[in-house]
Short mmCIF file of N, CA and C in Angstrom, two decimals:
data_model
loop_
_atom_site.label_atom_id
_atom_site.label_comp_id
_atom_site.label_asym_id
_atom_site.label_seq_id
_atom_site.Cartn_x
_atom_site.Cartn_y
_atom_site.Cartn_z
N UNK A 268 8.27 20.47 -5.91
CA UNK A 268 8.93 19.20 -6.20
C UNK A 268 8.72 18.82 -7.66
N UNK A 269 9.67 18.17 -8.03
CA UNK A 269 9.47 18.09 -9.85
C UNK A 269 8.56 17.21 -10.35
N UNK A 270 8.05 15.79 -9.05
CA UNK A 270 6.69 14.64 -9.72
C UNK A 270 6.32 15.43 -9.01
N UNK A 271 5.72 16.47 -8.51
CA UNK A 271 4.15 17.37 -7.81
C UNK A 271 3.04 16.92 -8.84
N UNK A 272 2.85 16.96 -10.46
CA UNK A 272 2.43 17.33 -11.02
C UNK A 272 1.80 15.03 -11.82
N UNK A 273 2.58 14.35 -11.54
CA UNK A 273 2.92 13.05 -12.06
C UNK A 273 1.83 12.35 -11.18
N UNK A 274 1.06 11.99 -12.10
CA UNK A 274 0.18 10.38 -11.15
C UNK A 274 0.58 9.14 -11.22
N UNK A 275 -0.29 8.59 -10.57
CA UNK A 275 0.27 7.22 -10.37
C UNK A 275 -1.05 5.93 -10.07
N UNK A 276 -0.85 4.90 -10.30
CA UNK A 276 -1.66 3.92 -10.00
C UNK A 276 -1.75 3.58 -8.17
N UNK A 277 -2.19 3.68 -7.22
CA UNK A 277 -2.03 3.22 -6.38
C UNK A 277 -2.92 3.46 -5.27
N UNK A 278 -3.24 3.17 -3.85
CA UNK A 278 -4.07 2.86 -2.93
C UNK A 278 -4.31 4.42 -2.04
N UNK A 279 -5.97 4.44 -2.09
CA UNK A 279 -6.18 4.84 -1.06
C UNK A 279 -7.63 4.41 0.29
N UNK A 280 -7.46 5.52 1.33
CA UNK A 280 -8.49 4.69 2.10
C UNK A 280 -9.62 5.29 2.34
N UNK A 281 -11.12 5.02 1.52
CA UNK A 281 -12.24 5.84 1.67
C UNK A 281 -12.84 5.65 3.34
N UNK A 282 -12.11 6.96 3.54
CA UNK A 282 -12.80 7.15 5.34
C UNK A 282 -14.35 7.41 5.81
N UNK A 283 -15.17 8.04 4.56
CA UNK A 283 -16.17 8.43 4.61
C UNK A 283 -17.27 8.49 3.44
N UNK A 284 -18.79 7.89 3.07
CA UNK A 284 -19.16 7.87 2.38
C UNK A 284 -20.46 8.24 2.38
N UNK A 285 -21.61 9.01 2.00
CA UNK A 285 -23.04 9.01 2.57
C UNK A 285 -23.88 9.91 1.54
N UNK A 286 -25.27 9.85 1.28
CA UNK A 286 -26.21 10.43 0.08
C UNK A 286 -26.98 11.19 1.30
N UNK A 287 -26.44 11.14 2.64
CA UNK A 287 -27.97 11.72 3.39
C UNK A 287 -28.24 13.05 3.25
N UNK A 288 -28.74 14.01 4.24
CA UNK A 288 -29.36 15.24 3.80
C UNK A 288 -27.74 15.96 4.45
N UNK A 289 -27.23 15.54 5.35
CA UNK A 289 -25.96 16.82 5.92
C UNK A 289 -24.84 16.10 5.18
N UNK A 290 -25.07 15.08 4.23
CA UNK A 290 -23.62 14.30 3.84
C UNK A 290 -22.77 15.23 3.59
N UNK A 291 -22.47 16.74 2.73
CA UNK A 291 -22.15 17.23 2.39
C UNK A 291 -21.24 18.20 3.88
N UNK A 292 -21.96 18.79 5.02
CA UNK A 292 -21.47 19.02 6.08
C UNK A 292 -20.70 17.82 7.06
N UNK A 293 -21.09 16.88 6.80
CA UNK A 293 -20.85 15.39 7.50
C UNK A 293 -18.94 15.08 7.01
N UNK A 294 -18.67 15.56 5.76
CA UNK A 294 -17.98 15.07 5.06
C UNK A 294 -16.73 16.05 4.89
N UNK A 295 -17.28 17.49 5.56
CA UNK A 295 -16.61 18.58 5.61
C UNK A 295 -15.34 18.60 6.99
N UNK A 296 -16.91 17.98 7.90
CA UNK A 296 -16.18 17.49 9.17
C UNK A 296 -15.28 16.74 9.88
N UNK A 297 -15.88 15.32 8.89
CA UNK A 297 -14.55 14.44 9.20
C UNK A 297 -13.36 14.74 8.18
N UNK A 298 -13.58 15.40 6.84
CA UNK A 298 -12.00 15.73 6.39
C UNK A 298 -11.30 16.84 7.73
N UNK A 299 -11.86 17.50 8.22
CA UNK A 299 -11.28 18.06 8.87
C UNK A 299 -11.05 17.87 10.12
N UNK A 300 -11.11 17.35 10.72
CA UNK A 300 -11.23 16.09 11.79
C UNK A 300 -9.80 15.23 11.35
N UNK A 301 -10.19 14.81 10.21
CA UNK A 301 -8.68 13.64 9.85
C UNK A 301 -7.54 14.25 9.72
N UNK A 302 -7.85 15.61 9.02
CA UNK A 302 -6.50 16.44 8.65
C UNK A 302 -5.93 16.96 10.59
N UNK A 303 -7.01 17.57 11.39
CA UNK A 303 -6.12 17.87 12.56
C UNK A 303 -5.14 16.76 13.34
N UNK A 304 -5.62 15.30 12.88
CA UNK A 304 -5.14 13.97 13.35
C UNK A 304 -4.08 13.40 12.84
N UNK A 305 -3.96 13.78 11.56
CA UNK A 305 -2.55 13.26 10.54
C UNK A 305 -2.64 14.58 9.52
N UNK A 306 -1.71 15.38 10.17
CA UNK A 306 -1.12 16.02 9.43
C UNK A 306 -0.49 15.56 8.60
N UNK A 307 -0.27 16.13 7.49
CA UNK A 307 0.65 15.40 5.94
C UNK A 307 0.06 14.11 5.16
N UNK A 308 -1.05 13.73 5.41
CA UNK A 308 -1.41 12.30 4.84
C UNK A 308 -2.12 13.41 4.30
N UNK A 309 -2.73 12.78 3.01
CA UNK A 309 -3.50 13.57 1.65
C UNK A 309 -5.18 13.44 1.88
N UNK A 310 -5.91 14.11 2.20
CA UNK A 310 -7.35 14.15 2.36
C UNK A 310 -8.26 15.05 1.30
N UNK A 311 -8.88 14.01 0.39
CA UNK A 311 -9.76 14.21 -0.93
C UNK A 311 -11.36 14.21 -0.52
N UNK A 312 -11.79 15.30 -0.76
CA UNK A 312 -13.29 15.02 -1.03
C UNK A 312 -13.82 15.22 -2.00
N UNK A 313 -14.40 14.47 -2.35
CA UNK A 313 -15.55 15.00 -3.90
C UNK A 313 -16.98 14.18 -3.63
N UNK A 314 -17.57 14.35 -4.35
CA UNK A 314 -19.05 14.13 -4.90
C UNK A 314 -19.46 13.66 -6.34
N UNK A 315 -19.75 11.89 -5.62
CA UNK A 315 -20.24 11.22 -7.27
C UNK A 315 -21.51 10.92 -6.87
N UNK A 316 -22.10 11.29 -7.43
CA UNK A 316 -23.61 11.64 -7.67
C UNK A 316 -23.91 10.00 -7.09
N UNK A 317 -24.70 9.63 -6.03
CA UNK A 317 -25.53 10.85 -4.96
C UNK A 317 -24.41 11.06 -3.63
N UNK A 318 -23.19 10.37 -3.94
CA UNK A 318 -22.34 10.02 -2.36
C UNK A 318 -21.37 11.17 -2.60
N UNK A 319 -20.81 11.97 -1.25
CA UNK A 319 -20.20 12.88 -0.59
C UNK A 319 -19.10 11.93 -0.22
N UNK A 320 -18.05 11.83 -0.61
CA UNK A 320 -16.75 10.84 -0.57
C UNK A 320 -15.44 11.54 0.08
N UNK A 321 -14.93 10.68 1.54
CA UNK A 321 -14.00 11.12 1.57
C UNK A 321 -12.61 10.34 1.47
N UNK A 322 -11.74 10.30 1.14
CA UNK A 322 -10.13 9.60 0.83
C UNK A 322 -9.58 10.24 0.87
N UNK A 323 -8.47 9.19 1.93
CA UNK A 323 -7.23 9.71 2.62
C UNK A 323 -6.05 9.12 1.92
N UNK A 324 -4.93 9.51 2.33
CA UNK A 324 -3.47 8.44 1.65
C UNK A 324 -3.62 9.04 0.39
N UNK A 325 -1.73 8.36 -0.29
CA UNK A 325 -1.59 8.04 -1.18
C UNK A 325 -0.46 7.47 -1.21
N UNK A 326 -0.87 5.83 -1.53
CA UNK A 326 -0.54 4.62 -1.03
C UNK A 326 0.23 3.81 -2.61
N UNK A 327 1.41 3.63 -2.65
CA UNK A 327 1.95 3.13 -3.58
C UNK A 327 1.48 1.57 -3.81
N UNK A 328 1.37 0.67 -2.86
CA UNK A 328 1.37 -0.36 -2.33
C UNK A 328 -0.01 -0.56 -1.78
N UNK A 329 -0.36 -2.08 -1.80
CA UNK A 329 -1.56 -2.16 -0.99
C UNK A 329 -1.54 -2.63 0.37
N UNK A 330 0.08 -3.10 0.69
CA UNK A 330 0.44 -3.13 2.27
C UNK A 330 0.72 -2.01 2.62
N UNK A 331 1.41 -1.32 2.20
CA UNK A 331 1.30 0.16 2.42
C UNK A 331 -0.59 1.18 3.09
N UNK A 332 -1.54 0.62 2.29
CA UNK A 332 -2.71 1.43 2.63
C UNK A 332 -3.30 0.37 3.65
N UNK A 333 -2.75 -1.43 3.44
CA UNK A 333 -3.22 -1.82 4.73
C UNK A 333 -2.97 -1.35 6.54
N UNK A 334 -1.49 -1.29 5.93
CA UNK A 334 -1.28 -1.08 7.35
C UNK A 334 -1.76 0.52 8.05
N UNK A 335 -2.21 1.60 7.06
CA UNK A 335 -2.31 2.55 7.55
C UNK A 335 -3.52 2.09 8.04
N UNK A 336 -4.26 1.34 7.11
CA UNK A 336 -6.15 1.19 7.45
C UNK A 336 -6.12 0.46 9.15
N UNK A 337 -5.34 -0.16 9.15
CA UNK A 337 -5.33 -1.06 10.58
C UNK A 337 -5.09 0.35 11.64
N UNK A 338 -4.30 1.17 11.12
CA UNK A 338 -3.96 1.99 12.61
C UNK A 338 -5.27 3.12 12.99
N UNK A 339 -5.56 3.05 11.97
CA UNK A 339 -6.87 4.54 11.93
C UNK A 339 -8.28 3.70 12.63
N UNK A 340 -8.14 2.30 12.45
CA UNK A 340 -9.75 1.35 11.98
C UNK A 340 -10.50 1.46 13.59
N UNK A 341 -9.49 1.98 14.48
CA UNK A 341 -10.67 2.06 15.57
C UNK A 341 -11.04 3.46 15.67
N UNK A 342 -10.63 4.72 14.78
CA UNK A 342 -11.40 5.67 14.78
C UNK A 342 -12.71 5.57 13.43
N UNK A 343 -11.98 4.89 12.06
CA UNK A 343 -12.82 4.72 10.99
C UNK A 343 -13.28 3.47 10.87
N UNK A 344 -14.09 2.90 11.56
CA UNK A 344 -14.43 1.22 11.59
C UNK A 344 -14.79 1.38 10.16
N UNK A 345 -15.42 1.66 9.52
CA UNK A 345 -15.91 1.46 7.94
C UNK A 345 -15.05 2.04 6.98
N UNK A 346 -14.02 2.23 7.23
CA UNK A 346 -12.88 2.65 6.07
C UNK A 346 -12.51 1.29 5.54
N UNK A 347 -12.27 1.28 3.95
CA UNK A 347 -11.30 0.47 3.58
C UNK A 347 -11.08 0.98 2.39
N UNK A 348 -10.19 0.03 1.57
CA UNK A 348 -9.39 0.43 0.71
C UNK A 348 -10.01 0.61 -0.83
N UNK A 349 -9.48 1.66 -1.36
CA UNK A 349 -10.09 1.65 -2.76
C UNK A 349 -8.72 2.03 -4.16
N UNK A 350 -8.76 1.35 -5.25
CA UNK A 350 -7.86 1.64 -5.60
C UNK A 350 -7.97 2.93 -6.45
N UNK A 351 -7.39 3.76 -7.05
CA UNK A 351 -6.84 5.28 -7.57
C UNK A 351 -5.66 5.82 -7.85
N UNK A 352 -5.53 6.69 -9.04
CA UNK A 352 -4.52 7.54 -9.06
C UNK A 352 -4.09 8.29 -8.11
N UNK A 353 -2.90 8.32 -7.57
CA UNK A 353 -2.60 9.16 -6.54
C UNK A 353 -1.59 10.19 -7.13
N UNK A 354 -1.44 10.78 -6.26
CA UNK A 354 0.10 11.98 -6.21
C UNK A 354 1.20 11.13 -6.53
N UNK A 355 1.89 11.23 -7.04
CA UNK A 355 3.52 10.93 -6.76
C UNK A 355 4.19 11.06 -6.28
N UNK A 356 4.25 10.10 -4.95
CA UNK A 356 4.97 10.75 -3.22
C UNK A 356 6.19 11.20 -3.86
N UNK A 357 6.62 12.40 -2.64
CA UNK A 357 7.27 13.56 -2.63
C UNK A 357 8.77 12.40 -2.64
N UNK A 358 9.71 12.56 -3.27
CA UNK A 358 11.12 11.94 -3.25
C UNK A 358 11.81 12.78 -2.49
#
């Protein structure tokens, strides 16, 4: 796609966050866990010193990442929203 490559200002939803000793396996799991559950939604992990971070979406809008946060919130009670560069949804 021709914006593949184009960022953008906009919302996503940190599903997962933790410094403990398996954070790193912990974090492996639920990205992969989220990805078998919503296919096609965007799932990021990285590591900012000491937290194992995971974020989902990429949310133009912040009603946009609300309403996703409401549908997920009884599997991710501690998700919410953080703002970020995202992808440049696919046109």
């Amino acid at each position: 796609a021709r914006n593949a490559s184009k960022k953008m200002h906009g919302y996503r939803i940190r599903i997962f966050f933790d410094n403990g000793q398996n954070a790193r396996t912990k974090s492996e799991s639920v990205a992969g866990a989220f990805t078998a559950q919503h296919p096609g939604v965007g799932v990021y992990r990285d590591y900012d010193n000491p937290y194992f971070r995971v974020t989902v979406g990429d949310f133009r809008t912040r009603r946009d990442a609300t309403r996703f946060l409401n549908s997920i919130k009884w599997q991710y009670p501690t998700g919410f929203i953080v703002k970020e560069t995202i992808k440049y949804p696919m046109l």
